[in-house]
């Protein structure tokens, strides 16, 4: 937990200095507990240096943002921070990073919003492969063909998805970006490219165009939108306000689309193809080396977030060759980590860690390994190393069977193994199956002989906890009770899909999955914190001095138009236990794709000896939720 701070101006100045100064800031926002900053480049050891500041709980690097977790005082730090940087005049030019590094750094922010769409489409493709395998005659039916084009549609129009997310990241007009990228995937251009490929000629003011097709491409639309961000700002400065709304998009289209066809597209597509071809050369000449490198190092790349930069390699392989071995080898890296966290679940004696590990295992089945890595494997180190070793061995063995994926997998994992089946490459699915089995078994063997990585024996930890509770029972100064503020299903913080809450970095507490849209006072006290813009959370200080944060849903700070929350109290208003504090629109929160699970956090947890959660699974009004021992 962070130390108590009083000088918010000083903390804001220290954070800005650690981030590299005003010239390195692209955007800054805040939510209920975090200062969210987008930078042009990341100074060395920035997470560690900011985390060490008094008043900062931790720093999370997620979605292209540095999320600086401060707590309920974040509003004061944010107000001080924006005084130091003018949001309207933040410079957006020249970064010290190379273009390639900037692309890799921005890939997470660009891909993260729609990666699950690609994953869903990939699973449909995998299902169709399975259907063809079992019922080959169905491939010729109209129904199969309809499902097939549905599964490929997100990839065909991938530049449009990139236009939307990249325009937000680069702070440029989304509609202009979409208009430019739609032109790249126009059927008319596809026909012209086919004519060029057949030996014909298409020129632009005498300049011959290449046969490059931009469906399923990544780098061309990404570069186009990046350049658009500069061009649009230049035109907005130069054009008269009367004609700007029409002339700006017109000039952007007239300049950027031809530029993409003549220069940007061929160069960036050629770069992606060159990188893919270089990898393919390694995979074909020394497949054992490609398998061991990808199988062993892929999850290390995931830790640092640079794995997004390989998306052009996968897609270039599928576009040009209809298959890709890179994703096949990723399968063993993912399964190795999944097996490692499952082995941890069976070997650990800690009940809380069992819950965390099994929950992470379930997400891993769908190819999502971040909860596995950050929740258990990297935390205890040995499980992560076991998973990497399993990926190495699995990739090495499978490499002798020439494994490929024949359908793109948005999130590689056990469910996408079927993507390795193709009647023309019969050994592919065999190699992937054998490699997957080996990758799954190895972590269990390693953990059996070398342990889970937990520093203390689980029985010892249980005995220490029992002794601590007995000591508190014998000599406790005061007991404070907090009642349930929401009707719903009670869950431990470890099940909250947010590492800050799940790892109790904000403090001890509990969570509720709401079944009702009313929030009531869990105790008598005074309203300590309100969030007037989003109204998604509320802070209370009890008459006994307990500071409580009720955070309705996750990432709900973004729901402002239309709003989903309404306060029924005012700042510093005194309330009694059971008073109505706020209401919220459950359907609106679901429409925004935000989890409804609501953490109830004791912000000043360090002031108390023990905070015990109820063992009930359902919360009703008046039920005791937390017991706090001073």
Coordinates of C-alpha atoms in Angstrom, one line a residue:
X1 CA 0.0 0.0 0.0
X2 CA 1.1 3.5 -0.7
X3 CA 2.1 5.9 2.1
X4 CA -0.3 8.7 3.0
X5 CA 0.5 11.8 0.9
X6 CA -0.4 15.4 1.4
X7 CA 1.6 17.3 -1.3
X8 CA -0.2 16.3 -4.5
X9 CA 1.5 19.0 -6.6
X10 CA 4.9 17.5 -5.7
X11 CA 3.7 14.0 -6.5
X12 CA 2.4 15.1 -9.9
X13 CA 5.6 16.9 -10.7
X14 CA 7.6 13.8 -9.7
X15 CA 5.5 11.5 -12.0
X16 CA 5.8 13.9 -14.9
X17 CA 9.6 14.0 -14.4
X18 CA 9.8 10.1 -14.3
X19 CA 7.7 10.0 -17.5
X20 CA 10.2 12.2 -19.4
X21 CA 8.6 15.6 -19.2
X22 CA 5.7 17.3 -20.9
X23 CA 7.1 16.7 -24.4
X24 CA 6.8 12.9 -24.0
X25 CA 3.1 13.0 -23.0
X26 CA 0.5 12.2 -25.6
X27 CA -2.6 11.9 -23.4
X28 CA -3.6 11.7 -19.8
X29 CA -6.9 10.7 -18.2
X30 CA -8.0 9.2 -14.9
X31 CA -10.6 6.9 -13.4
X32 CA -11.6 6.2 -9.8
X33 CA -8.1 5.1 -8.7
X34 CA -5.7 5.4 -11.6
X35 CA -3.8 8.1 -13.5
X36 CA -3.8 6.8 -17.1
X37 CA -1.0 8.2 -19.2
X38 CA -0.1 7.5 -22.9
X39 CA 3.5 8.4 -23.7
X40 CA 5.5 8.6 -27.0
X41 CA 8.3 6.4 -25.5
X42 CA 8.9 4.7 -22.2
X43 CA 11.8 5.9 -20.2
X44 CA 14.1 3.2 -18.8
X45 CA 12.7 1.5 -15.6
X46 CA 9.8 3.9 -15.6
X47 CA 7.4 1.5 -13.9
X48 CA 9.9 0.8 -11.1
X49 CA 10.8 4.4 -10.6
X50 CA 7.2 5.6 -10.4
X51 CA 6.1 2.7 -8.2
X52 CA 8.8 3.8 -5.7
X53 CA 7.2 7.2 -5.2
X54 CA 5.4 8.0 -2.0
X55 CA 1.7 7.9 -2.8
X56 CA 1.9 5.4 -5.7
X57 CA 0.6 1.9 -5.1
X58 CA 1.8 0.3 -8.3
X59 CA 2.1 0.9 -12.0
X60 CA 0.2 -1.3 -14.6
X61 CA 1.3 -1.3 -18.3
X62 CA -1.9 -2.2 -20.1
X63 CA -3.6 -1.4 -23.4
X64 CA -0.8 1.0 -24.4
X65 CA -1.2 3.0 -21.2
X66 CA 0.8 3.4 -18.0
X67 CA -1.9 3.1 -15.4
X68 CA -0.5 4.7 -12.2
X69 CA -2.5 3.4 -9.3
X70 CA -2.9 6.0 -6.6
X71 CA -6.2 5.4 -4.9
X72 CA -9.0 7.7 -4.1
X73 CA -6.7 10.7 -4.1
X74 CA -6.2 10.3 -7.8
X75 CA -8.5 13.3 -8.5
X76 CA -6.2 15.6 -6.6
X77 CA -3.0 14.2 -8.4
X78 CA -4.8 14.4 -11.8
X79 CA -5.8 18.1 -11.2
X80 CA -2.2 18.9 -10.3
X81 CA -0.8 16.9 -13.3
X82 CA -3.0 18.7 -15.9
X83 CA -1.8 22.0 -14.6
X84 CA 1.7 20.9 -15.6
X85 CA 0.7 19.8 -19.1
X86 CA -1.8 21.6 -21.4
X87 CA -4.0 18.8 -22.9
X88 CA -5.0 20.9 -25.8
X89 CA -1.4 21.7 -26.9
X90 CA 0.4 18.5 -26.1
X91 CA 3.0 17.9 -28.8
X92 CA 2.4 14.8 -30.9
X93 CA 5.4 14.9 -33.2
X94 CA 8.9 13.4 -33.2
X95 CA 9.6 10.6 -30.8
X96 CA 13.0 9.3 -29.8
X97 CA 11.9 5.8 -30.7
X98 CA 12.2 4.3 -34.2
X99 CA 9.1 3.9 -36.3
X100 CA 9.2 0.2 -35.8
X101 CA 9.4 0.5 -32.0
X102 CA 6.5 2.9 -32.0
X103 CA 4.5 0.5 -34.1
X104 CA 5.2 -2.3 -31.6
X105 CA 4.5 -0.1 -28.7
X106 CA 1.1 1.0 -30.2
X107 CA 0.1 -2.5 -31.4
X108 CA -1.4 -3.4 -28.0
X109 CA -3.6 -0.3 -28.0
X110 CA -4.7 -0.9 -31.6
X111 CA -5.3 -4.6 -31.4
X112 CA -6.6 -5.1 -27.9
X113 CA -10.1 -3.6 -28.5
X114 CA -10.9 -6.1 -31.3
X115 CA -8.7 -9.1 -30.6
X116 CA -11.6 -11.1 -29.2
X117 CA -13.4 -10.5 -32.5
X118 CA -10.5 -12.1 -34.3
X119 CA -10.4 -14.8 -31.7
X120 CA -14.1 -15.5 -32.2
X121 CA -13.7 -15.6 -36.0
X122 CA -10.7 -17.9 -35.7
X123 CA -12.7 -20.3 -33.5
X124 CA -15.5 -20.4 -36.2
X125 CA -12.8 -21.2 -38.7
X126 CA -11.5 -24.0 -36.5
X127 CA -15.0 -25.4 -36.1
X128 CA -15.4 -25.4 -39.9
X129 CA -12.1 -27.3 -40.3
X130 CA -13.5 -29.8 -37.8
X131 CA -16.7 -30.1 -39.8
X132 CA -14.8 -30.7 -43.0
X133 CA -12.7 -33.3 -41.3
X134 CA -15.7 -35.3 -40.0
X135 CA -18.3 -34.5 -42.7
X136 CA -16.3 -33.5 -45.9
X137 CA -19.4 -33.4 -48.1
X138 CA -20.8 -30.4 -46.1
X139 CA -18.1 -28.2 -47.5
X140 CA -20.0 -27.8 -50.7
X141 CA -23.3 -26.7 -49.1
X142 CA -24.4 -23.1 -49.1
X143 CA -24.7 -23.1 -45.3
X144 CA -21.1 -24.0 -44.9
X145 CA -20.1 -21.3 -47.4
X146 CA -22.1 -18.7 -45.5
X147 CA -20.4 -19.6 -42.2
X148 CA -17.1 -19.6 -44.0
X149 CA -17.4 -16.0 -45.3
X150 CA -18.7 -14.9 -41.9
X151 CA -15.6 -16.3 -40.3
X152 CA -13.3 -14.5 -42.8
X153 CA -15.1 -11.2 -42.9
X154 CA -13.2 -9.6 -39.9
X155 CA -9.9 -10.5 -41.5
X156 CA -10.9 -9.2 -44.9
X157 CA -11.8 -5.9 -43.4
X158 CA -9.1 -5.9 -40.8
X159 CA -7.8 -2.4 -42.0
X160 CA -11.2 -0.9 -41.1
X161 CA -10.9 -2.2 -37.5
X162 CA -7.3 -0.9 -37.4
X163 CA -8.5 2.5 -38.7
X164 CA -11.0 2.8 -35.8
X165 CA -8.7 1.9 -33.0
X166 CA -5.5 3.5 -34.4
X167 CA -7.3 6.8 -35.0
X168 CA -8.2 7.0 -31.3
X169 CA -4.6 6.1 -30.3
X170 CA -3.0 8.7 -32.7
X171 CA -5.7 11.2 -31.9
X172 CA -7.0 11.8 -35.4
X173 CA -10.5 11.9 -37.0
X174 CA -11.9 8.3 -37.0
X175 CA -14.2 8.9 -40.0
X176 CA -11.4 10.1 -42.2
X177 CA -9.3 7.2 -41.1
X178 CA -12.0 4.7 -42.0
X179 CA -12.7 6.4 -45.3
X180 CA -9.0 6.1 -46.3
X181 CA -8.8 2.4 -45.2
X182 CA -12.0 1.5 -46.8
X183 CA -10.6 2.6 -50.1
X184 CA -7.7 0.1 -49.6
X185 CA -10.1 -2.8 -49.3
X186 CA -12.4 -1.6 -52.1
X187 CA -13.5 -4.4 -54.5
X188 CA -12.5 -2.1 -57.4
X189 CA -8.9 -1.9 -56.2
X190 CA -8.9 -5.7 -55.7
X191 CA -9.9 -6.1 -59.4
X192 CA -7.1 -3.7 -60.5
X193 CA -4.6 -5.6 -58.4
X194 CA -5.7 -8.9 -60.0
X195 CA -5.3 -7.3 -63.4
X196 CA -1.7 -6.2 -62.5
X197 CA -1.0 -9.7 -61.2
X198 CA -2.3 -11.2 -64.5
X199 CA 0.3 -9.1 -66.4
X200 CA -1.7 -6.0 -67.0
X201 CA -0.8 -2.4 -66.0
X202 CA -2.5 0.2 -63.8
X203 CA -0.8 3.6 -63.4
X204 CA -1.4 6.7 -61.3
X205 CA -0.2 9.8 -63.1
X206 CA 2.2 7.5 -65.0
X207 CA 3.5 5.7 -61.9
X208 CA 2.9 1.9 -62.2
X209 CA 1.1 0.5 -59.2
X210 CA 2.0 -2.8 -57.6
X211 CA -0.4 -5.8 -57.2
X212 CA -0.5 -5.4 -53.4
X213 CA -3.9 -6.2 -51.9
X214 CA -4.7 -4.8 -48.5
X215 CA -7.3 -7.1 -47.1
X216 CA -6.1 -8.7 -43.9
X217 CA -3.1 -6.3 -43.8
X218 CA -1.8 -4.6 -40.6
X219 CA 1.1 -2.3 -41.3
X220 CA -0.4 -0.4 -44.3
X221 CA -3.5 0.9 -42.5
X222 CA -1.5 1.5 -39.3
X223 CA 1.1 3.6 -41.1
X224 CA -1.6 5.4 -43.1
X225 CA -3.5 6.4 -39.9
X226 CA -0.2 7.4 -38.2
X227 CA 0.6 9.7 -41.2
X228 CA -3.0 10.9 -41.3
X229 CA -2.6 12.2 -37.7
X230 CA 0.1 14.6 -38.9
X231 CA -1.6 15.6 -42.2
X232 CA -4.9 16.3 -40.5
X233 CA -3.3 18.6 -37.9
X234 CA -1.4 20.4 -40.6
X235 CA -4.5 21.0 -42.7
X236 CA -6.5 22.1 -39.6
X237 CA -3.9 24.8 -39.0
X238 CA -3.8 25.9 -42.6
X239 CA -7.4 25.8 -43.8
X240 CA -10.1 28.4 -43.1
X241 CA -12.6 27.4 -40.6
X242 CA -15.5 27.8 -43.1
X243 CA -14.1 25.3 -45.6
X244 CA -12.2 23.1 -43.2
X245 CA -15.0 20.5 -42.5
X246 CA -15.2 19.6 -46.2
X247 CA -11.7 20.4 -47.5
X248 CA -9.8 18.6 -44.8
X249 CA -11.3 15.1 -45.3
X250 CA -11.2 15.6 -49.1
X251 CA -7.5 16.5 -49.2
X252 CA -6.7 13.7 -46.8
X253 CA -8.4 11.2 -49.1
X254 CA -6.8 12.7 -52.2
X255 CA -3.4 12.6 -50.7
X256 CA -3.2 9.6 -48.5
X257 CA -5.0 6.9 -50.5
X258 CA -2.8 7.4 -53.6
X259 CA 0.2 7.7 -51.3
X260 CA -0.8 4.4 -49.7
X261 CA -1.1 2.7 -53.1
X262 CA 2.1 4.1 -54.5
X263 CA 4.4 4.1 -51.5
X264 CA 3.1 3.3 -48.0
X265 CA 1.3 0.0 -48.9
X266 CA 4.0 -1.6 -51.1
X267 CA 6.8 -0.7 -48.6
X268 CA 5.0 -1.8 -45.4
X269 CA 3.5 -4.9 -47.0
X270 CA 6.9 -5.7 -48.4
X271 CA 8.4 -5.3 -44.9
X272 CA 5.9 -7.6 -43.3
X273 CA 6.4 -10.2 -46.1
X274 CA 10.2 -9.9 -45.7
X275 CA 10.0 -10.5 -41.9
X276 CA 7.6 -13.4 -42.5
X277 CA 9.8 -14.9 -45.2
X278 CA 12.9 -14.6 -42.9
X279 CA 11.1 -16.5 -40.2
X280 CA 9.8 -19.0 -42.7
X281 CA 13.4 -19.6 -43.9
X282 CA 14.4 -20.4 -40.4
X283 CA 11.4 -22.7 -39.9
X284 CA 12.1 -24.5 -43.1
X285 CA 15.9 -24.9 -42.8
X286 CA 16.1 -25.4 -39.0
X287 CA 12.6 -26.1 -37.8
X288 CA 13.9 -27.5 -34.5
X289 CA 15.4 -24.1 -33.7
X290 CA 12.2 -22.2 -34.7
X291 CA 10.1 -24.5 -32.6
X292 CA 12.3 -24.2 -29.5
X293 CA 12.7 -20.4 -29.8
X294 CA 9.0 -19.7 -30.3
X295 CA 7.9 -22.3 -27.8
X296 CA 10.3 -21.1 -25.1
X297 CA 10.2 -17.4 -25.5
X298 CA 6.7 -16.5 -26.6
X299 CA 5.3 -16.0 -23.1
X300 CA 8.4 -13.9 -22.2
X301 CA 7.3 -11.6 -25.1
X302 CA 3.8 -11.5 -23.7
X303 CA 5.2 -10.2 -20.3
X304 CA 6.7 -7.2 -22.1
X305 CA 3.8 -6.7 -24.4
X306 CA 5.9 -6.8 -27.6
X307 CA 4.1 -10.0 -28.9
X308 CA 1.6 -7.7 -30.6
X309 CA 4.4 -6.7 -33.0
X310 CA 4.3 -10.2 -34.6
X311 CA 0.7 -9.9 -35.8
X312 CA 1.9 -8.8 -39.3
X313 CA 4.1 -11.9 -39.6
X314 CA 1.1 -14.3 -38.9
X315 CA -1.2 -12.4 -41.2
X316 CA 1.4 -12.1 -44.0
X317 CA 1.9 -15.8 -43.9
X318 CA -1.8 -16.5 -44.1
X319 CA -2.3 -14.0 -46.9
X320 CA 0.6 -15.2 -49.1
X321 CA 0.8 -18.9 -48.2
X322 CA -2.5 -19.9 -46.6
X323 CA -0.6 -21.3 -43.6
X324 CA 1.6 -20.3 -40.7
X325 CA 3.9 -22.3 -38.5
X326 CA 4.6 -19.5 -36.0
X327 CA 1.1 -19.8 -34.4
X328 CA 1.5 -23.6 -34.4
X329 CA 4.6 -23.3 -32.2
X330 CA 2.9 -20.7 -30.0
X331 CA 0.4 -23.4 -29.1
X332 CA 3.0 -25.2 -27.1
X333 CA 4.1 -22.1 -25.2
X334 CA 0.5 -21.4 -24.2
X335 CA -0.3 -25.0 -23.3
X336 CA 2.9 -25.1 -21.2
X337 CA 1.7 -22.2 -19.1
X338 CA -1.8 -23.6 -18.8
X339 CA -0.5 -26.9 -17.6
X340 CA 1.8 -25.2 -15.2
X341 CA -0.9 -23.3 -13.5
X342 CA -3.1 -26.4 -13.4
X343 CA -0.3 -28.3 -11.8
X344 CA 0.1 -25.5 -9.2
X345 CA -3.6 -25.9 -8.5
X346 CA -3.2 -29.5 -7.6
X347 CA 0.1 -29.2 -5.7
X348 CA -0.5 -26.1 -3.6
X349 CA -2.1 -26.4 -0.2
X350 CA -3.2 -22.8 0.0
X351 CA -7.0 -22.5 -0.5
X352 CA -6.9 -18.9 -1.8
X353 CA -4.1 -19.7 -4.3
X354 CA -6.2 -22.8 -5.5
X355 CA -9.0 -20.4 -6.4
X356 CA -6.7 -18.0 -8.2
X357 CA -4.9 -20.7 -10.1
X358 CA -8.0 -22.6 -11.2
X359 CA -9.7 -19.3 -12.3
X360 CA -6.6 -18.5 -14.4
X361 CA -6.6 -22.0 -15.8
X362 CA -10.1 -21.5 -17.1
X363 CA -9.2 -18.3 -18.9
X364 CA -6.1 -20.1 -20.4
X365 CA -8.3 -22.6 -22.1
X366 CA -9.4 -19.7 -24.4
X367 CA -5.8 -18.7 -25.0
X368 CA -5.8 -15.8 -22.5
X369 CA -2.6 -16.3 -20.5
X370 CA -2.2 -12.9 -18.7
X371 CA -4.1 -14.1 -15.6
X372 CA -2.0 -17.2 -15.5
X373 CA 1.3 -15.3 -15.9
X374 CA 0.6 -12.4 -13.5
X375 CA -1.7 -14.2 -11.1
X376 CA 0.5 -17.3 -10.4
X377 CA 3.3 -18.4 -12.7
X378 CA 5.4 -15.3 -12.8
X379 CA 4.5 -14.5 -9.2
X380 CA 6.2 -17.7 -8.0
X381 CA 8.7 -17.9 -10.9
X382 CA 9.1 -21.7 -11.0
X383 CA 5.7 -22.3 -12.6
X384 CA 6.6 -19.8 -15.3
X385 CA 9.9 -21.5 -16.0
X386 CA 8.2 -24.9 -16.1
X387 CA 5.8 -23.6 -18.7
X388 CA 8.7 -22.2 -20.8
X389 CA 10.6 -25.5 -20.6
X390 CA 7.4 -27.3 -21.7
X391 CA 7.0 -25.0 -24.7
X392 CA 10.7 -25.6 -25.7
X393 CA 10.3 -29.4 -25.6
X394 CA 6.9 -29.4 -27.3
X395 CA 8.1 -27.1 -30.0
X396 CA 11.2 -29.1 -30.6
X397 CA 9.3 -32.4 -30.9
X398 CA 6.5 -31.0 -33.1
X399 CA 9.1 -29.4 -35.5
X400 CA 9.9 -32.8 -36.9
X401 CA 6.3 -33.1 -38.2
X402 CA 6.2 -29.8 -40.1
X403 CA 3.3 -28.2 -38.1
X404 CA 1.2 -25.4 -39.5
X405 CA -2.0 -23.5 -38.7
X406 CA -4.3 -23.2 -41.7
X407 CA -6.7 -20.7 -40.1
X408 CA -5.7 -17.6 -38.1
X409 CA -6.2 -17.9 -34.4
X410 CA -6.8 -14.6 -32.6
X411 CA -5.9 -16.2 -29.3
X412 CA -3.8 -19.3 -29.7
X413 CA -4.7 -22.1 -27.2
X414 CA -6.1 -25.6 -26.7
X415 CA -9.3 -24.7 -28.6
X416 CA -7.3 -23.7 -31.7
X417 CA -5.4 -27.0 -32.1
X418 CA -7.8 -28.1 -34.8
X419 CA -6.5 -25.2 -36.9
X420 CA -3.5 -27.4 -37.6
X421 CA -5.5 -29.9 -39.7
X422 CA -5.2 -30.0 -43.5
X423 CA -5.7 -33.0 -45.7
X424 CA -2.6 -31.9 -47.8
X425 CA -0.4 -31.7 -44.7
X426 CA -1.4 -34.9 -42.7
X427 CA 1.6 -34.8 -40.3
X428 CA 0.8 -31.2 -39.2
X429 CA -2.1 -32.1 -36.8
X430 CA -0.1 -35.1 -35.6
X431 CA 2.9 -33.0 -34.6
X432 CA 0.7 -30.4 -32.9
X433 CA -1.2 -33.1 -31.0
X434 CA 2.1 -34.8 -29.8
X435 CA 3.7 -31.4 -29.0
X436 CA 0.6 -30.4 -27.0
X437 CA 0.5 -33.6 -25.0
X438 CA 4.2 -33.3 -24.1
X439 CA 3.8 -29.6 -23.2
X440 CA 1.0 -30.5 -20.9
X441 CA 2.7 -33.3 -19.1
X442 CA 6.1 -31.7 -18.5
X443 CA 5.0 -29.0 -15.9
X444 CA 3.4 -31.7 -13.7
X445 CA 6.6 -33.7 -13.7
X446 CA 8.8 -30.6 -13.0
X447 CA 6.5 -29.4 -10.2
X448 CA 6.5 -32.9 -8.7
X449 CA 10.3 -32.9 -8.3
X450 CA 11.1 -29.2 -7.8
X451 CA 8.0 -27.8 -6.1
X452 CA 5.6 -24.9 -6.7
X453 CA 7.9 -22.1 -5.9
X454 CA 6.0 -21.0 -2.8
X455 CA 8.4 -19.8 -0.2
X456 CA 6.7 -21.4 2.8
X457 CA 5.1 -24.7 3.2
X458 CA 1.3 -24.4 3.0
X459 CA 0.7 -26.1 6.3
X460 CA 3.1 -23.6 8.0
X461 CA 1.2 -20.7 6.4
X462 CA -2.1 -22.2 7.7
X463 CA -0.7 -22.6 11.2
X464 CA 0.6 -19.0 11.2
X465 CA -2.8 -17.8 10.1
X466 CA -4.5 -19.8 12.8
X467 CA -2.1 -18.5 15.5
X468 CA -2.6 -14.9 14.3
X469 CA -6.4 -15.2 14.5
X470 CA -6.2 -16.8 18.0
X471 CA -3.9 -14.0 19.2
X472 CA -6.4 -11.4 17.9
X473 CA -9.3 -13.2 19.5
X474 CA -7.5 -13.2 22.8
X475 CA -6.4 -9.6 22.7
X476 CA -8.5 -7.4 20.4
X477 CA -9.2 -3.8 21.0
X478 CA -12.3 -3.4 19.0
X479 CA -14.4 -5.2 16.3
X480 CA -16.0 -3.2 13.4
X481 CA -18.7 -4.7 11.2
X482 CA -19.6 -3.7 7.7
X483 CA -22.8 -4.8 6.1
X484 CA -23.4 -5.7 2.4
X485 CA -24.1 -2.5 0.4
X486 CA -25.4 -4.4 -2.6
X487 CA -27.7 -7.5 -3.1
X488 CA -25.9 -10.2 -5.1
X489 CA -23.4 -13.0 -5.2
X490 CA -20.3 -12.7 -2.9
X491 CA -16.9 -13.3 -4.5
X492 CA -13.3 -13.0 -3.2
X493 CA -11.2 -10.2 -4.7
X494 CA -9.0 -12.8 -6.4
X495 CA -11.9 -13.4 -8.8
X496 CA -12.1 -9.8 -9.9
X497 CA -10.6 -9.6 -13.5
X498 CA -8.4 -6.6 -12.6
X499 CA -4.9 -7.3 -11.2
X500 CA -4.9 -4.2 -8.9
X501 CA -8.1 -5.3 -7.1
X502 CA -7.4 -9.0 -7.4
X503 CA -3.9 -8.7 -5.9
X504 CA -5.3 -6.4 -3.1
X505 CA -3.0 -3.5 -4.1
X506 CA -5.7 -1.1 -3.2
X507 CA -6.4 -2.9 0.1
X508 CA -8.3 -5.8 1.6
X509 CA -11.9 -6.3 0.8
X510 CA -14.5 -8.4 -1.0
X511 CA -16.5 -8.2 -4.2
X512 CA -20.2 -8.6 -5.2
X513 CA -21.7 -9.6 -8.5
X514 CA -24.9 -7.4 -8.3
X515 CA -28.4 -8.8 -8.7
X516 CA -29.9 -5.4 -7.9
X517 CA -29.1 -1.8 -9.0
X518 CA -29.1 -0.1 -5.6
X519 CA -26.0 0.7 -3.5
X520 CA -26.7 1.2 0.3
X521 CA -24.4 2.5 3.1
X522 CA -22.6 -0.5 4.7
X523 CA -22.2 1.5 7.9
X524 CA -22.9 4.8 9.5
X525 CA -20.4 7.5 8.5
X526 CA -19.8 10.4 6.0
X527 CA -19.4 10.6 2.2
X528 CA -15.7 10.9 1.6
X529 CA -15.4 10.8 -2.2
X530 CA -17.7 11.4 -5.2
X531 CA -16.8 11.2 -8.9
X532 CA -19.0 13.8 -10.4
X533 CA -18.3 13.1 -14.0
X534 CA -18.7 9.3 -14.2
X535 CA -20.4 8.7 -10.8
X536 CA -19.2 5.1 -11.1
X537 CA -17.8 4.8 -7.5
X538 CA -18.2 6.3 -4.1
X539 CA -16.0 6.6 -1.0
X540 CA -17.3 6.5 2.6
X541 CA -15.5 7.0 5.9
X542 CA -17.3 5.2 8.8
X543 CA -17.8 6.7 12.2
X544 CA -15.0 4.4 13.4
X545 CA -12.6 5.7 10.7
X546 CA -12.8 2.9 8.2
X547 CA -12.3 4.2 4.6
X548 CA -14.4 2.3 2.2
X549 CA -14.4 2.4 -1.6
X550 CA -17.4 0.9 -3.5
X551 CA -16.4 0.6 -7.2
X552 CA -19.4 -0.4 -9.3
X553 CA -18.2 -2.5 -12.2
X554 CA -14.8 -2.4 -13.9
X555 CA -13.7 0.2 -16.4
X556 CA -17.1 1.9 -15.9
X557 CA -15.4 5.3 -15.7
X558 CA -15.8 5.4 -19.5
X559 CA -19.6 5.3 -19.4
X560 CA -20.6 8.9 -19.5
X561 CA -22.9 9.3 -22.5
X562 CA -25.5 8.3 -21.6
X563 CA -24.6 8.0 -17.9
X564 CA -25.2 4.8 -16.1
X565 CA -25.0 6.0 -12.5
X566 CA -26.9 8.4 -10.2
X567 CA -25.9 9.6 -6.8
X568 CA -28.5 10.1 -4.0
X569 CA -26.1 11.7 -1.6
X570 CA -23.8 14.7 -1.5
X571 CA -20.1 15.1 -0.6
X572 CA -19.5 15.1 3.2
X573 CA -23.1 14.2 3.9
X574 CA -23.7 12.1 7.0
X575 CA -25.4 8.7 6.3
X576 CA -26.8 5.9 8.4
X577 CA -26.3 2.2 7.7
X578 CA -28.8 1.2 5.0
X579 CA -29.2 4.6 3.5
X580 CA -29.5 4.7 -0.3
X581 CA -26.2 6.0 -1.8
X582 CA -26.5 5.5 -5.5
X583 CA -28.3 3.6 -8.3
X584 CA -27.0 2.3 -11.6
X585 CA -28.2 1.0 -15.0
X586 CA -27.1 -2.7 -15.2
X587 CA -28.2 -2.9 -18.9
X588 CA -26.2 0.2 -19.8
X589 CA -23.1 -1.2 -18.1
X590 CA -23.5 -4.5 -20.0
X591 CA -24.0 -2.7 -23.3
X592 CA -20.6 -1.0 -22.7
X593 CA -19.0 -4.5 -22.3
X594 CA -17.9 -3.7 -18.7
X595 CA -18.0 -6.4 -16.0
X596 CA -20.6 -5.7 -13.3
X597 CA -18.5 -7.3 -10.5
X598 CA -18.2 -4.6 -7.8
X599 CA -15.1 -4.5 -5.4
X600 CA -15.7 -3.2 -1.9
X601 CA -12.2 -2.1 -0.7
X602 CA -10.9 -1.0 2.7
X603 CA -8.5 1.7 1.6
X604 CA -6.8 2.1 5.0
X605 CA -6.4 -1.7 5.5
X606 CA -2.9 -1.2 7.0
X607 CA -4.5 0.5 10.0
X608 CA -6.1 -2.8 11.1
X609 CA -4.8 -6.2 12.3
X610 CA -7.2 -8.4 10.5
X611 CA -10.1 -8.0 8.0
X612 CA -12.2 -11.1 7.7
X613 CA -14.7 -11.7 4.9
X614 CA -18.0 -13.6 5.4
X615 CA -18.2 -17.2 4.3
X616 CA -21.6 -16.7 2.8
X617 CA -22.0 -16.8 -1.0
X618 CA -25.0 -14.5 -1.3
X619 CA -25.4 -11.0 0.1
X620 CA -28.7 -9.6 1.3
X621 CA -29.3 -6.2 2.8
X622 CA -28.3 -6.2 6.5
X623 CA -26.0 -9.2 6.1
X624 CA -22.6 -8.9 7.7
X625 CA -20.0 -8.7 4.9
X626 CA -16.7 -7.8 6.6
X627 CA -15.4 -8.0 10.2
X628 CA -12.5 -5.7 11.0
X629 CA -10.2 -6.2 14.0
X630 CA -8.3 -3.2 15.2

